Every structure is written in C-alpha cells, then in structure tokens.
Amino acid sequence: MLVGRLAPIGIGIAPRPHRPAAHLAVRAWAPFTPLPPPDSISRPALAFQVSRAMGSGSSTKAHSSTSWAPSATADAPRRISKSGYDITPLTAEQREAAAAGLTPHQRDVALASGTERAFTGKTVDGTPHDSKAKGLYVSAVGGLPLFSSDTKFDSGTGWPSFYTPVDPDHVIEVTDASIPFMVRTEVLDARSGAHLGHVFNDGPRPTGKRYCMNAAALRFIPAGADVPPESKPVSP
C-alpha cells in the first residue's frame, strides 16, 4: 500500500542528469564569494571583510597604479602647496634616508604598500591608532603634514580615520584594484610617495570622505610640541 501511494509522486518528473565526478570536482574548487562594495556594508563589517581579504598575516600588498615618482636630482624644480609646504618629490636617495629609522613593519606599510592589521596600529612615535589627543599627523617618511586631529573621527574600522587632509595638495589619490571586485582609491604622501592607506565615500559631513590610514605610516606631533623643520611651511 505504501508503495502504491508513493509511486504517482514520481510521475512526470524528469530524472536528474548524470554529472561526471570530474565535473563535480571542478565545482568543488570554486566556492568564491566576492567582497561587497564598501558602501553596502557597515564599517565594522567592512573592517572584517578587508581583514579577511588580507589573510591571516600582518599586511597585504596594494598593487596600484602610482602617479608619484621620485625627483631625478636634488635640484629639481620646487613645488609648493597652497598652504605653503614643500611638496617637491624626494629623490630615491632622500626617500631612503628619510625612512632610515623605520622598523621592518613600518617600511612594509609605507614603502611596500602593506596594511597593518585593524585595531593594532601605532604611529612611528608610538601613538595608538585610536588616540584622541590633539595634534598633527605627518608622514613617517619626510614629515609632510597630512591630517589634523580636528578632522579625525571614530569610524569603527580599527584604522585612524579622517574626513579631510590638511591640504589636498599633500596627498595623491590613485586607483587600487588589488582586491577582486573591490576597486579602491589609494592615498599616497605627495612628497615621499609613501603609502598611507585608502579613501572611501562613506565618511561624515562636511566631505563625506573617510581617509582610512595606516598608523604605521604616520608620525604624531602633539599640540604645543616643537615641530621639526621638515614639517613646517617654507619661508616666504
């Protein structure tokens, strides 16, 4: 009786086509889920997704198109930013000299486009990534002023975040397609070409930008502290 009742259920249902084992094996090797665009997920989720894409190591390399190039000679024509700072590209020798005091990790971030792990970063002077101290953030390579604590905000990503640089002339933005299906905009120091991080269009007012920086590529100068010559505007 049970067989008689069940038999009609299969009537009219086409048999499932046979798939060779080799075909199934190929499908088993392709469980790839692309990362969603940054604007479609929350900031903490973005931090997790990017960290996952970076792997379990401390950094990932950003293979990007770079519009920065070192000066051929030390007497190259001088470039001055709108706010009065020298943004002339360093020569290769000057860049190496400016990076002489960096640790291997800091060099990996600033000079090899690495990325520090979220929630672990410290500036080259030891300031935590989430510090709320007042002051100026300058490049760890060459000292060009980049960001002010006045424009820093808590993005929840685990990286120092700012909604604008101190002067747009002090940074260079280039396309970074190193993560599949997630084209980003890389941010470089205009003077040294050091890799700083990335900028996203999910920041607060008034700019709507989130400059997501690596603390290891920055040096913090507390408010009221002496500013080194390389971090001062040029004399008129």
C-alpha positions as a printed Julia matrix, in Angstrom:
236×3 Matrix{Float64}:
  0.0    0.0     0.0
  2.76   2.42    0.85
  4.48   1.76   -2.47
  1.24   2.28   -4.32
  0.73   5.69   -2.75
  4.26   6.88   -3.34
  4.58   5.73   -6.93
  2.47   8.53   -8.52
  4.66  11.19   -6.91
  7.46  10.47   -9.34
  5.27  10.52  -12.45
  6.24  13.26  -14.88
  9.43  14.22  -13.05
 12.42  14.06  -15.36
 15.39  12.18  -13.95
 18.29  14.35  -12.81
 21.03  14.28  -15.47
 24.16  12.4   -14.51
 27.16  14.62  -13.78
 30.58  13.11  -14.14
 32.67  13.05  -10.99
 35.28  15.24  -12.68
 32.66  17.95  -13.22
 31.66  17.87   -9.57
 35.29  18.1    -8.56
 35.73  21.27  -10.63
 32.7   22.89   -8.98
 34.05  22.0    -5.56
 37.13  24.12   -6.26
 35.18  27.32   -7.0
 33.32  28.46   -3.84
 34.31  32.14   -4.32
 32.2   34.9    -2.81
 33.3   38.39   -3.91
 33.53  41.12   -1.29
 30.61  43.56   -1.38
 31.32  47.2    -2.19
 32.24  49.27    0.88
 29.12  51.44    0.75
 26.81  48.4     1.11
 28.04  47.17    4.49
 28.62  48.65    7.92
 32.03  49.96    8.89
 32.79  47.15   11.38
 31.75  44.6     8.75
 33.96  46.35    6.22
 36.91  46.07    8.57
 36.25  42.35    8.95
 35.87  41.77    5.21
 39.03  43.69    4.34
 40.99  41.98    7.1
 39.77  38.61    5.79
 40.85  39.53    2.28
 44.25  40.47    3.63
 44.71  36.97    5.05
 46.0   35.95    8.43
 49.27  37.83    8.08
 50.0   41.33    9.28
 49.75  43.01    5.91
 48.73  42.85    2.29
 50.29  44.46   -0.73
 48.36  47.03   -2.77
 49.3   46.66   -6.42
 48.15  50.03   -7.7
 48.78  52.47  -10.48
 51.04  55.08   -8.92
 51.21  58.67  -10.14
 54.12  59.54   -7.84
 57.73  59.37   -9.0
 60.93  60.47   -7.25
 62.78  63.54   -8.42
 65.74  62.71  -10.64
 68.02  65.17   -8.86
 68.07  67.11   -5.62
 67.83  70.4    -7.52
 64.5   69.58   -9.18
 62.05  72.49   -9.57
 60.42  73.22   -6.23
 56.72  72.59   -5.73
 54.84  74.45   -3.01
 51.36  73.51   -1.78
 48.54  76.01   -1.43
 49.15  76.07    2.32
 52.85  76.85    1.83
 54.59  73.49    2.3
 57.31  71.98    0.14
 55.8   69.04   -1.75
 58.67  68.53   -4.17
 59.08  64.76   -4.65
 62.11  63.41   -2.81
 64.86  61.72   -4.77
 65.24  57.98   -4.28
 68.25  58.63   -2.06
 66.41  61.25    0.03
 63.44  58.92    0.42
 65.63  56.1     1.65
 67.39  58.42    4.09
 64.03  59.69    5.42
 62.92  56.09    6.0
 66.15  55.01    7.69
 64.66  54.91   11.19
 61.59  52.83   10.35
 61.08  49.3    11.64
 60.62  46.46    9.11
 56.85  46.59    9.69
 56.72  50.36    9.18
 58.79  50.07    6.0
 56.48  47.35    4.72
 53.48  49.63    5.18
 54.95  52.92    3.96
 57.32  51.75    1.23
 55.86  48.41    0.09
 52.12  49.27    0.25
 51.45  46.99    3.19
 48.45  47.31    5.51
 48.59  46.96    9.27
 46.04  44.75   10.99
 42.93  46.54   12.21
 42.85  47.71   15.85
 46.62  47.17   16.29
 48.23  50.2    14.68
 50.58  52.69   16.3
 52.28  55.67   14.72
 56.07  55.59   14.43
 56.29  57.53   17.7
 54.01  55.02   19.48
 50.69  56.87   19.44
 47.75  54.37   19.38
 45.54  54.32   16.29
 42.5   55.4    18.32
 44.19  58.25   20.2
 42.04  61.32   20.78
 44.99  63.58   21.59
 45.14  66.96   19.88
 47.88  67.48   17.36
 49.15  66.99   13.82
 49.71  63.77   11.89
 52.66  63.97    9.49
 54.17  61.43    7.12
 56.54  58.92    8.7
 58.71  59.39    5.61
 59.72  63.01    5.11
 57.45  64.69    7.67
 54.89  66.33    5.37
 51.8   67.38    7.39
 48.85  65.21    6.34
 45.99  65.22    8.84
 44.83  67.13   11.89
 43.27  65.61   15.0
 40.44  68.12   14.44
 39.26  66.09   11.44
 39.78  62.66   12.99
 36.71  60.54   13.82
 35.9   57.07   15.13
 34.97  55.03   12.06
 34.79  51.71   13.91
 37.17  50.12   11.38
 40.26  49.9    13.59
 42.33  52.3    11.49
 42.9   56.04   12.07
 40.22  57.84   10.04
 39.92  61.46    8.94
 37.37  63.27    6.81
 39.88  65.55    5.06
 43.65  66.12    4.76
 45.21  69.35    5.99
 45.76  70.3     2.33
 44.55  68.33   -0.73
 47.93  69.08   -2.33
 49.65  66.97    0.33
 48.13  63.67   -0.84
 47.91  61.85   -4.16
 44.95  59.56   -4.86
 45.34  56.65   -7.29
 43.26  53.63   -8.31
 43.95  50.37   -6.43
 42.42  47.19   -7.86
 44.42  44.74   -5.72
 41.27  43.14   -4.2
 38.99  41.47   -6.81
 35.61  43.17   -7.25
 36.59  45.92   -4.81
 38.27  48.82   -6.61
 39.55  51.32   -4.07
 41.39  54.64   -4.06
 44.87  54.51   -2.57
 46.3   57.57   -0.8
 49.98  58.49   -1.11
 52.12  61.15    0.53
 52.78  63.77   -2.16
 56.35  64.43   -1.01
 57.71  60.92   -0.39
 55.21  58.75   -2.25
 54.71  56.7     0.92
 51.6   54.51    1.01
 49.23  55.93    3.63
 46.0   53.97    3.18
 42.76  54.39    1.22
 39.9   56.87    0.96
 36.22  55.86    0.82
 33.0   57.76    0.14
 31.28  56.82    3.41
 32.63  59.44    5.79
 30.87  62.12    7.83
 29.99  65.66    6.87
 31.13  68.01    5.54
 33.15  65.99    2.99
 31.54  62.55    3.07
 35.06  61.1     2.84
 36.78  58.55    5.07
 40.55  58.66    4.79
 41.35  55.27    6.29
 45.05  55.5     7.14
 47.74  53.17    8.45
 49.08  54.46   11.76
 52.46  52.93   10.88
 52.82  55.41    8.01
 52.25  58.42   10.27
 54.05  60.36   12.96
 52.06  62.28   15.58
 53.16  65.71   16.77
 51.19  66.7    19.9
 49.69  70.18   20.07
 52.22  72.56   21.62
 55.24  70.36   20.83
 58.17  71.52   18.74
 57.59  70.99   15.03
 60.62  69.72   13.08
 61.8   71.78   10.08
 60.52  69.26    7.52
 57.0   69.64    8.95
 56.94  73.45    8.78
 55.84  75.63    5.86
 58.63  77.05    3.73
 59.89  80.56    4.41
 58.44  83.21    2.08
